[in-house]
Amino acid sequence: MTEEPQPPDLKEFSDRLRKAQGADVPDPRLSRPFAPRGMGVAFRVATELVAALVVGGGFGWLLDGWLNTRPWLFLVFLTFGFASGIITAFRAASRISAEADTPGN
Amino acid sequence: MEEEGPLEQFRIHELIPIHFGSLNASFTNSALFMVISIAAVLLFLTLSTGARSLVPSRWQSLAEMSYGVVANAVKDNVGMEGWKYFPFIFSVFMFVLFANFIGLLPVPGKFTVTSHIIVTFGFAGLIFVGVTLIALFRHGFKFFGFFVPHGVPPYLLPLLVPIEIIGYFTRPISLSVRLAANMLAGHTMLAVFAGFVVALGVFGIAPFLFVVAVYGLEVIVAFLQAYVFVVLTCLYLSDAIHLHHE
């Protein structure tokens, strides 16, 4: 094994690096390695809607079994689940559009 | 193997039967591929960063990139308060990523750990409970204010609070279903069209080309789903720490 040349001074190097990076506009590809947003967002919103329906319906079903009111709470909570899915999807979408509006993205 | 349907690849069989009374704790092919995934992550990270050169080799820069992806996800979505959870998030990312990729290897008997919802739900449920505990310890009873939306007339609250609560409990379901369904659908589609290749003889070239294209897509999906899983984990963690909606 050959002895690797020791780096001169890491602190000094990082100072120089920072100065060099500040000197010109940083390449966005460097600061953000790979952020595949669009496709992930599509998957995300779609499952969010379905899962909220399932959870809402499931809650209602369990409460029905407990209170002996089948099928009424199931129907009510299915509606709640649908609303919750829409809200979650809306929040995700508005968050994403807010990110898209900020410069440097 | 008996028959080789497109769903055969998801069958779990016992490799080393272990039974405690009625409890079946056998070492299955699923368990085997979990061990393989963890071993692959360990090997990848230790071998690639062993040299620790200032100018990274290809392997080392792969390891540094995967670190960078997760580090940026944590910094962007949680901020520095979430940094102490980085090791956990990075481990989840590497495990899911490697399990996804190992499931894509064209090897007979391969198994995609993350295509089974109980595995992904295990992760998502753990994250859900963990994040809820973090929120409770940080904010105490103020945590329950999370379910009460701001700036809403009080008479709407009986309607909105259940909706918010359902939304909260949806998280582990959507997190686990998304990952498992993506793996399940992609692998089933690959197997179905691969079956056409043989069945169609000479014309099998058309489904063959399709399989090649879909395989490329699946490689992207394997990475993307691991990334999405981690980003959502970060968002939930951010909610727990900052206690406002996303």
mmCIF file of C-alpha atoms in Angstrom:
data_model
loop_
_atom_site.group_PDB
_atom_site.id
_atom_site.type_symbol
_atom_site.label_atom_id
_atom_site.label_comp_id
_atom_site.label_asym_id
_atom_site.label_seq_id
_atom_site.Cartn_x
_atom_site.Cartn_y
_atom_site.Cartn_z
ATOM 1 C CA MET A 1 0.000 0.000 0.000
ATOM 2 C CA THR A 2 1.356 3.378 -0.921
ATOM 3 C CA GLU A 3 0.881 6.127 1.590
ATOM 4 C CA GLU A 4 -1.825 8.450 0.326
ATOM 5 C CA PRO A 5 -0.764 12.096 0.270
ATOM 6 C CA GLN A 6 -2.336 13.823 3.214
ATOM 7 C CA PRO A 7 -4.831 16.540 2.277
ATOM 8 C CA PRO A 8 -3.149 19.864 3.087
ATOM 9 C CA ASP A 9 -5.688 21.333 5.456
ATOM 10 C CA LEU A 10 -9.348 20.364 5.373
ATOM 11 C CA LYS A 11 -10.508 23.495 7.113
ATOM 12 C CA GLU A 12 -8.682 25.745 4.736
ATOM 13 C CA PHE A 13 -9.991 23.664 1.843
ATOM 14 C CA SER A 14 -13.593 23.938 2.964
ATOM 15 C CA ASP A 15 -13.210 27.689 3.396
ATOM 16 C CA ARG A 16 -11.916 27.987 -0.130
ATOM 17 C CA LEU A 17 -14.693 25.719 -1.353
ATOM 18 C CA ARG A 18 -17.348 27.808 0.363
ATOM 19 C CA LYS A 19 -15.881 30.979 -1.078
ATOM 20 C CA ALA A 20 -15.820 29.463 -4.535
ATOM 21 C CA GLN A 21 -19.396 28.261 -4.184
ATOM 22 C CA GLY A 22 -20.563 31.656 -3.004
ATOM 23 C CA ALA A 23 -18.811 33.367 -5.870
ATOM 24 C CA ASP A 24 -21.154 32.138 -8.559
ATOM 25 C CA VAL A 25 -24.680 30.852 -8.743
ATOM 26 C CA PRO A 26 -24.736 27.320 -7.290
ATOM 27 C CA ASP A 27 -25.747 24.621 -9.691
ATOM 28 C CA PRO A 28 -29.180 23.457 -8.512
ATOM 29 C CA ARG A 29 -28.317 19.906 -9.555
ATOM 30 C CA LEU A 30 -25.512 19.926 -7.002
ATOM 31 C CA SER A 31 -27.491 21.148 -4.034
ATOM 32 C CA ARG A 32 -30.415 18.874 -4.839
ATOM 33 C CA PRO A 33 -29.143 15.485 -6.010
ATOM 34 C CA PHE A 34 -32.239 13.970 -7.518
ATOM 35 C CA ALA A 35 -35.685 14.925 -6.377
ATOM 36 C CA PRO A 36 -38.223 13.314 -8.679
ATOM 37 C CA ARG A 37 -41.261 15.194 -7.559
ATOM 38 C CA GLY A 38 -43.921 14.935 -10.274
ATOM 39 C CA MET A 39 -44.397 11.182 -10.460
ATOM 40 C CA GLY A 40 -44.164 10.745 -6.708
ATOM 41 C CA VAL A 41 -46.829 13.381 -6.245
ATOM 42 C CA ALA A 42 -49.186 11.581 -8.612
ATOM 43 C CA PHE A 43 -48.818 8.288 -6.728
ATOM 44 C CA ARG A 44 -49.153 10.071 -3.448
ATOM 45 C CA VAL A 45 -52.395 11.918 -4.070
ATOM 46 C CA ALA A 46 -54.082 8.898 -5.665
ATOM 47 C CA THR A 47 -53.399 6.532 -2.764
ATOM 48 C CA GLU A 48 -54.230 9.228 -0.242
ATOM 49 C CA LEU A 49 -57.783 9.425 -1.605
ATOM 50 C CA VAL A 50 -58.378 5.670 -1.565
ATOM 51 C CA ALA A 51 -56.765 5.107 1.826
ATOM 52 C CA ALA A 52 -58.851 7.855 3.429
ATOM 53 C CA LEU A 53 -62.032 6.207 2.139
ATOM 54 C CA VAL A 54 -60.929 2.843 3.526
ATOM 55 C CA VAL A 55 -60.009 4.274 6.921
ATOM 56 C CA GLY A 56 -63.200 6.323 7.175
ATOM 57 C CA GLY A 57 -65.347 3.355 6.189
ATOM 58 C CA GLY A 58 -63.450 1.082 8.565
ATOM 59 C CA PHE A 59 -63.909 3.489 11.492
ATOM 60 C CA GLY A 60 -67.627 3.690 10.812
ATOM 61 C CA TRP A 61 -67.905 -0.082 10.491
ATOM 62 C CA LEU A 62 -66.186 -0.640 13.845
ATOM 63 C CA LEU A 63 -68.309 2.002 15.573
ATOM 64 C CA ASP A 64 -71.411 0.402 14.045
ATOM 65 C CA GLY A 65 -70.469 -2.968 15.453
ATOM 66 C CA TRP A 66 -69.941 -1.381 18.851
ATOM 67 C CA LEU A 67 -73.129 0.725 18.909
ATOM 68 C CA ASN A 68 -75.296 -1.688 16.868
ATOM 69 C CA THR A 69 -76.213 0.940 14.316
ATOM 70 C CA ARG A 70 -75.110 -0.810 11.137
ATOM 71 C CA PRO A 71 -75.025 0.587 8.448
ATOM 72 C CA TRP A 72 -75.569 4.244 9.392
ATOM 73 C CA LEU A 73 -72.274 5.266 11.004
ATOM 74 C CA PHE A 74 -70.488 3.392 8.226
ATOM 75 C CA LEU A 75 -72.146 5.649 5.666
ATOM 76 C CA VAL A 76 -71.486 8.800 7.681
ATOM 77 C CA PHE A 77 -67.826 7.992 8.226
ATOM 78 C CA LEU A 78 -67.381 6.966 4.613
ATOM 79 C CA THR A 79 -68.368 10.526 3.741
ATOM 80 C CA PHE A 80 -65.952 11.860 6.365
ATOM 81 C CA GLY A 81 -63.247 9.672 4.864
ATOM 82 C CA PHE A 82 -63.942 11.046 1.409
ATOM 83 C CA ALA A 83 -63.764 14.609 2.735
ATOM 84 C CA SER A 84 -60.544 13.820 4.577
ATOM 85 C CA GLY A 85 -59.030 12.351 1.414
ATOM 86 C CA ILE A 86 -59.888 15.488 -0.524
ATOM 87 C CA ILE A 87 -58.420 17.701 2.208
ATOM 88 C CA THR A 88 -55.197 15.682 2.356
ATOM 89 C CA ALA A 89 -54.877 15.713 -1.424
ATOM 90 C CA PHE A 90 -55.575 19.452 -1.476
ATOM 91 C CA ARG A 91 -52.949 20.116 1.210
ATOM 92 C CA ALA A 92 -50.392 18.035 -0.659
ATOM 93 C CA ALA A 93 -51.161 19.852 -3.899
ATOM 94 C CA SER A 94 -50.982 23.326 -2.380
ATOM 95 C CA ARG A 95 -47.730 22.445 -0.658
ATOM 96 C CA ILE A 96 -46.279 21.297 -3.947
ATOM 97 C CA SER A 97 -47.383 24.381 -5.838
ATOM 98 C CA ALA A 98 -45.940 26.557 -3.073
ATOM 99 C CA GLU A 99 -42.632 24.726 -3.506
ATOM 100 C CA ALA A 100 -42.794 25.190 -7.252
ATOM 101 C CA ASP A 101 -43.321 28.937 -6.817
ATOM 102 C CA THR A 102 -40.243 29.448 -4.650
ATOM 103 C CA PRO A 103 -37.228 30.388 -6.786
ATOM 104 C CA GLY A 104 -34.292 28.033 -7.116
ATOM 105 C CA ASN A 105 -36.462 25.004 -7.636
ATOM 106 C CA MET B 1 -41.572 -25.218 -8.917
ATOM 107 C CA GLU B 2 -45.112 -26.293 -9.704
ATOM 108 C CA GLU B 3 -47.022 -23.833 -11.853
ATOM 109 C CA GLU B 4 -45.507 -20.474 -12.633
ATOM 110 C CA GLY B 5 -48.319 -17.928 -12.727
ATOM 111 C CA PRO B 6 -47.570 -14.205 -12.619
ATOM 112 C CA LEU B 7 -48.517 -14.152 -8.933
ATOM 113 C CA GLU B 8 -46.337 -17.135 -8.042
ATOM 114 C CA GLN B 9 -43.437 -14.764 -7.281
ATOM 115 C CA PHE B 10 -45.302 -13.384 -4.263
ATOM 116 C CA ARG B 11 -45.845 -16.757 -2.591
ATOM 117 C CA ILE B 12 -44.257 -17.164 0.798
ATOM 118 C CA HIS B 13 -42.877 -20.574 1.631
ATOM 119 C CA GLU B 14 -41.074 -21.853 4.681
ATOM 120 C CA LEU B 15 -37.393 -22.515 4.291
ATOM 121 C CA ILE B 16 -36.616 -23.477 7.891
ATOM 122 C CA PRO B 17 -39.817 -24.427 9.740
ATOM 123 C CA ILE B 18 -39.876 -23.103 13.304
ATOM 124 C CA HIS B 19 -43.043 -23.666 15.328
ATOM 125 C CA PHE B 20 -43.758 -22.584 18.896
ATOM 126 C CA GLY B 21 -47.047 -24.318 19.653
ATOM 127 C CA SER B 22 -49.551 -22.652 17.357
ATOM 128 C CA LEU B 23 -47.174 -19.800 16.538
ATOM 129 C CA ASN B 24 -45.514 -20.196 13.173
ATOM 130 C CA ALA B 25 -42.192 -18.381 13.355
ATOM 131 C CA SER B 26 -40.633 -20.147 10.398
ATOM 132 C CA PHE B 27 -37.777 -18.664 8.463
ATOM 133 C CA THR B 28 -39.446 -17.952 5.126
ATOM 134 C CA ASN B 29 -38.180 -16.789 1.767
ATOM 135 C CA SER B 30 -39.475 -13.349 2.774
ATOM 136 C CA ALA B 31 -37.267 -13.407 5.871
ATOM 137 C CA LEU B 32 -34.358 -14.636 3.767
ATOM 138 C CA PHE B 33 -34.694 -11.704 1.388
ATOM 139 C CA MET B 34 -34.925 -9.265 4.296
ATOM 140 C CA VAL B 35 -31.617 -10.645 5.552
ATOM 141 C CA ILE B 36 -30.182 -10.386 2.041
ATOM 142 C CA SER B 37 -31.344 -6.761 1.774
ATOM 143 C CA ILE B 38 -29.764 -5.806 5.085
ATOM 144 C CA ALA B 39 -26.566 -7.651 4.229
ATOM 145 C CA ALA B 40 -26.447 -5.904 0.855
ATOM 146 C CA VAL B 41 -26.912 -2.480 2.482
ATOM 147 C CA LEU B 42 -24.181 -3.228 5.016
ATOM 148 C CA LEU B 43 -21.791 -4.504 2.364
ATOM 149 C CA PHE B 44 -22.523 -1.582 0.053
ATOM 150 C CA LEU B 45 -22.010 1.070 2.704
ATOM 151 C CA THR B 46 -18.946 -0.437 4.376
ATOM 152 C CA LEU B 47 -17.126 -1.445 1.185
ATOM 153 C CA SER B 48 -17.874 1.743 -0.718
ATOM 154 C CA THR B 49 -16.864 4.108 2.062
ATOM 155 C CA GLY B 50 -13.949 2.036 3.306
ATOM 156 C CA ALA B 51 -11.359 4.038 1.359
ATOM 157 C CA ARG B 52 -12.726 7.413 2.513
ATOM 158 C CA SER B 53 -10.948 9.235 -0.253
ATOM 159 C CA LEU B 54 -11.416 12.956 -0.645
ATOM 160 C CA VAL B 55 -12.198 12.441 -4.311
ATOM 161 C CA PRO B 56 -14.762 9.648 -4.175
ATOM 162 C CA SER B 57 -14.656 6.559 -6.316
ATOM 163 C CA ARG B 58 -17.809 5.587 -8.195
ATOM 164 C CA TRP B 59 -18.998 3.339 -5.384
ATOM 165 C CA GLN B 60 -18.214 5.896 -2.749
ATOM 166 C CA SER B 61 -20.067 8.607 -4.614
ATOM 167 C CA LEU B 62 -23.075 6.263 -4.868
ATOM 168 C CA ALA B 63 -23.032 5.920 -1.104
ATOM 169 C CA GLU B 64 -22.597 9.668 -0.708
ATOM 170 C CA MET B 65 -25.481 10.321 -3.090
ATOM 171 C CA SER B 66 -27.834 8.080 -1.147
ATOM 172 C CA TYR B 67 -26.766 9.906 1.998
ATOM 173 C CA GLY B 68 -27.363 13.214 0.255
ATOM 174 C CA VAL B 69 -30.839 12.271 -0.950
ATOM 175 C CA VAL B 70 -32.007 11.399 2.557
ATOM 176 C CA ALA B 71 -30.124 14.259 4.210
ATOM 177 C CA ASN B 72 -31.784 16.776 1.895
ATOM 178 C CA ALA B 73 -35.191 15.176 2.433
ATOM 179 C CA VAL B 74 -34.772 15.563 6.199
ATOM 180 C CA LYS B 75 -33.376 19.110 5.981
ATOM 181 C CA ASP B 76 -35.998 20.344 3.508
ATOM 182 C CA ASN B 77 -39.003 18.788 5.183
ATOM 183 C CA VAL B 78 -38.194 18.737 8.889
ATOM 184 C CA GLY B 79 -35.310 21.147 9.361
ATOM 185 C CA MET B 80 -32.422 20.647 11.740
ATOM 186 C CA GLU B 81 -34.717 19.668 14.645
ATOM 187 C CA GLY B 82 -35.290 16.410 12.804
ATOM 188 C CA TRP B 83 -31.622 15.686 12.360
ATOM 189 C CA LYS B 84 -31.402 13.283 15.290
ATOM 190 C CA TYR B 85 -33.886 11.028 13.515
ATOM 191 C CA PHE B 86 -31.733 10.922 10.398
ATOM 192 C CA PRO B 87 -30.154 7.510 11.199
ATOM 193 C CA PHE B 88 -33.568 5.872 11.425
ATOM 194 C CA ILE B 89 -34.857 7.533 8.258
ATOM 195 C CA PHE B 90 -31.688 6.677 6.366
ATOM 196 C CA SER B 91 -31.926 3.028 7.486
ATOM 197 C CA VAL B 92 -35.541 2.807 6.334
ATOM 198 C CA PHE B 93 -34.622 4.363 3.007
ATOM 199 C CA MET B 94 -31.717 1.993 2.375
ATOM 200 C CA PHE B 95 -33.704 -1.072 3.370
ATOM 201 C CA VAL B 96 -36.704 -0.205 1.210
ATOM 202 C CA LEU B 97 -34.484 0.820 -1.697
ATOM 203 C CA PHE B 98 -32.456 -2.379 -1.610
ATOM 204 C CA ALA B 99 -35.509 -4.584 -1.082
ATOM 205 C CA ASN B 100 -37.113 -2.931 -4.116
ATOM 206 C CA PHE B 101 -34.029 -3.353 -6.266
ATOM 207 C CA ILE B 102 -33.328 -6.919 -5.163
ATOM 208 C CA GLY B 103 -36.924 -7.743 -6.097
ATOM 209 C CA LEU B 104 -36.110 -6.605 -9.633
ATOM 210 C CA LEU B 105 -33.148 -8.936 -10.104
ATOM 211 C CA PRO B 106 -33.957 -11.468 -12.845
ATOM 212 C CA VAL B 107 -33.082 -14.416 -10.637
ATOM 213 C CA PRO B 108 -35.338 -17.455 -10.155
ATOM 214 C CA GLY B 109 -36.828 -17.585 -6.690
ATOM 215 C CA LYS B 110 -36.327 -13.876 -6.072
ATOM 216 C CA PHE B 111 -38.772 -12.275 -3.741
ATOM 217 C CA THR B 112 -39.802 -8.651 -3.264
ATOM 218 C CA VAL B 113 -40.085 -8.068 0.457
ATOM 219 C CA THR B 114 -41.796 -4.710 -0.028
ATOM 220 C CA SER B 115 -44.552 -6.168 -2.212
ATOM 221 C CA HIS B 116 -46.220 -7.583 0.885
ATOM 222 C CA ILE B 117 -48.407 -5.093 2.654
ATOM 223 C CA ILE B 118 -47.718 -6.579 6.078
ATOM 224 C CA VAL B 119 -44.043 -5.688 5.694
ATOM 225 C CA THR B 120 -44.678 -2.137 4.535
ATOM 226 C CA PHE B 121 -47.401 -1.767 7.142
ATOM 227 C CA GLY B 122 -44.927 -2.919 9.763
ATOM 228 C CA PHE B 123 -42.733 0.033 8.820
ATOM 229 C CA ALA B 124 -45.575 2.498 8.383
ATOM 230 C CA GLY B 125 -47.202 1.468 11.672
ATOM 231 C CA LEU B 126 -43.887 1.809 13.503
ATOM 232 C CA ILE B 127 -43.353 5.248 11.979
ATOM 233 C CA PHE B 128 -46.926 6.261 12.823
ATOM 234 C CA VAL B 129 -46.641 5.204 16.465
ATOM 235 C CA GLY B 130 -43.163 6.684 16.777
ATOM 236 C CA VAL B 131 -44.154 10.025 15.277
ATOM 237 C CA THR B 132 -47.249 10.206 17.479
ATOM 238 C CA LEU B 133 -45.149 9.499 20.577
ATOM 239 C CA ILE B 134 -42.645 12.181 19.552
ATOM 240 C CA ALA B 135 -45.497 14.669 19.188
ATOM 241 C CA LEU B 136 -47.001 13.678 22.550
ATOM 242 C CA PHE B 137 -43.686 13.962 24.377
ATOM 243 C CA ARG B 138 -42.844 17.280 22.759
ATOM 244 C CA HIS B 139 -46.191 18.990 23.051
ATOM 245 C CA GLY B 140 -48.196 17.045 25.630
ATOM 246 C CA PHE B 141 -51.877 17.800 25.466
ATOM 247 C CA LYS B 142 -51.321 20.573 22.939
ATOM 248 C CA PHE B 143 -50.854 17.741 20.437
ATOM 249 C CA PHE B 144 -54.610 17.231 20.307
ATOM 250 C CA GLY B 145 -54.986 20.785 19.008
ATOM 251 C CA PHE B 146 -53.528 19.340 15.818
ATOM 252 C CA PHE B 147 -56.961 17.935 15.030
ATOM 253 C CA VAL B 148 -58.696 21.297 15.423
ATOM 254 C CA PRO B 149 -58.243 23.397 12.287
ATOM 255 C CA HIS B 150 -57.556 27.102 12.764
ATOM 256 C CA GLY B 151 -59.895 29.882 11.698
ATOM 257 C CA VAL B 152 -63.015 27.783 11.490
ATOM 258 C CA PRO B 153 -66.389 28.759 12.991
ATOM 259 C CA PRO B 154 -67.049 26.601 16.089
ATOM 260 C CA TYR B 155 -70.258 25.057 14.757
ATOM 261 C CA LEU B 156 -68.252 23.368 11.982
ATOM 262 C CA LEU B 157 -65.872 21.679 14.413
ATOM 263 C CA PRO B 158 -68.000 18.557 15.055
ATOM 264 C CA LEU B 159 -67.739 17.966 11.317
ATOM 265 C CA LEU B 160 -64.080 18.869 10.826
ATOM 266 C CA VAL B 161 -62.493 17.186 13.828
ATOM 267 C CA PRO B 162 -63.560 13.659 12.788
ATOM 268 C CA ILE B 163 -62.316 14.421 9.282
ATOM 269 C CA GLU B 164 -58.927 15.496 10.642
ATOM 270 C CA ILE B 165 -58.726 12.426 12.857
ATOM 271 C CA ILE B 166 -59.514 10.135 9.935
ATOM 272 C CA GLY B 167 -56.892 11.970 7.936
ATOM 273 C CA TYR B 168 -54.345 11.276 10.659
ATOM 274 C CA PHE B 169 -55.143 7.574 10.810
ATOM 275 C CA THR B 170 -55.055 7.358 7.032
ATOM 276 C CA ARG B 171 -51.316 8.015 7.063
ATOM 277 C CA PRO B 172 -49.983 4.546 7.890
ATOM 278 C CA ILE B 173 -52.492 2.960 5.509
ATOM 279 C CA SER B 174 -51.665 5.170 2.555
ATOM 280 C CA LEU B 175 -47.949 4.983 3.292
ATOM 281 C CA SER B 176 -47.929 1.175 3.309
ATOM 282 C CA VAL B 177 -50.474 0.627 0.520
ATOM 283 C CA ARG B 178 -48.638 2.959 -1.840
ATOM 284 C CA LEU B 179 -45.340 1.116 -1.592
ATOM 285 C CA ALA B 180 -46.761 -2.414 -1.629
ATOM 286 C CA ALA B 181 -49.249 -1.717 -4.437
ATOM 287 C CA ASN B 182 -46.554 -0.201 -6.618
ATOM 288 C CA MET B 183 -44.282 -3.187 -6.205
ATOM 289 C CA LEU B 184 -47.126 -5.682 -6.607
ATOM 290 C CA ALA B 185 -48.557 -4.038 -9.724
ATOM 291 C CA GLY B 186 -45.226 -3.535 -11.451
ATOM 292 C CA HIS B 187 -43.951 -7.050 -10.843
ATOM 293 C CA THR B 188 -47.260 -8.645 -11.842
ATOM 294 C CA MET B 189 -47.319 -6.654 -15.066
ATOM 295 C CA LEU B 190 -43.737 -7.682 -15.851
ATOM 296 C CA ALA B 191 -44.550 -11.343 -15.237
ATOM 297 C CA VAL B 192 -47.747 -11.247 -17.317
ATOM 298 C CA PHE B 193 -46.042 -9.702 -20.332
ATOM 299 C CA ALA B 194 -43.006 -11.928 -19.945
ATOM 300 C CA GLY B 195 -45.430 -14.856 -20.213
ATOM 301 C CA PHE B 196 -46.689 -13.473 -23.549
ATOM 302 C CA VAL B 197 -43.166 -13.463 -24.943
ATOM 303 C CA VAL B 198 -42.974 -17.256 -24.913
ATOM 304 C CA ALA B 199 -46.618 -17.820 -25.840
ATOM 305 C CA LEU B 200 -46.503 -15.676 -29.003
ATOM 306 C CA GLY B 201 -43.442 -17.313 -30.596
ATOM 307 C CA VAL B 202 -41.916 -15.028 -33.234
ATOM 308 C CA PHE B 203 -44.338 -12.213 -32.474
ATOM 309 C CA GLY B 204 -43.134 -12.361 -28.924
ATOM 310 C CA ILE B 205 -40.711 -9.592 -29.867
ATOM 311 C CA ALA B 206 -43.469 -7.018 -29.255
ATOM 312 C CA PRO B 207 -44.174 -7.954 -25.620
ATOM 313 C CA PHE B 208 -40.434 -8.471 -25.181
ATOM 314 C CA LEU B 209 -39.722 -4.856 -26.114
ATOM 315 C CA PHE B 210 -42.559 -3.799 -23.849
ATOM 316 C CA VAL B 211 -41.084 -5.761 -20.948
ATOM 317 C CA VAL B 212 -37.739 -4.065 -21.497
ATOM 318 C CA ALA B 213 -39.401 -0.649 -21.385
ATOM 319 C CA VAL B 214 -41.492 -1.506 -18.323
ATOM 320 C CA TYR B 215 -38.413 -2.879 -16.596
ATOM 321 C CA GLY B 216 -36.757 0.498 -17.050
ATOM 322 C CA LEU B 217 -39.818 2.140 -15.579
ATOM 323 C CA GLU B 218 -39.769 -0.295 -12.669
ATOM 324 C CA VAL B 219 -36.195 0.673 -11.861
ATOM 325 C CA ILE B 220 -37.333 4.276 -11.572
ATOM 326 C CA VAL B 221 -40.372 3.255 -9.518
ATOM 327 C CA ALA B 222 -38.176 1.192 -7.174
ATOM 328 C CA PHE B 223 -36.126 4.272 -6.374
ATOM 329 C CA LEU B 224 -39.046 6.680 -6.445
ATOM 330 C CA GLN B 225 -41.169 4.715 -4.018
ATOM 331 C CA ALA B 226 -38.330 4.417 -1.525
ATOM 332 C CA TYR B 227 -37.861 8.174 -1.859
ATOM 333 C CA VAL B 228 -41.566 8.948 -1.496
ATOM 334 C CA PHE B 229 -41.768 6.688 1.553
ATOM 335 C CA VAL B 230 -38.965 8.618 3.197
ATOM 336 C CA VAL B 231 -40.245 12.065 2.216
ATOM 337 C CA LEU B 232 -43.642 11.292 3.712
ATOM 338 C CA THR B 233 -41.974 9.959 6.853
ATOM 339 C CA CYS B 234 -40.181 13.311 7.048
ATOM 340 C CA LEU B 235 -43.436 15.229 6.562
ATOM 341 C CA TYR B 236 -45.124 13.287 9.349
ATOM 342 C CA LEU B 237 -42.115 13.867 11.567
ATOM 343 C CA SER B 238 -42.246 17.556 10.719
ATOM 344 C CA ASP B 239 -45.912 17.665 11.742
ATOM 345 C CA ALA B 240 -45.016 15.999 15.022
ATOM 346 C CA ILE B 241 -42.230 18.477 15.739
ATOM 347 C CA HIS B 242 -43.767 21.705 14.481
ATOM 348 C CA LEU B 243 -47.392 20.736 15.083
ATOM 349 C CA HIS B 244 -48.948 22.426 12.107
ATOM 350 C CA HIS B 245 -50.282 20.851 8.997
ATOM 351 C CA GLU B 246 -47.537 19.804 6.584
#
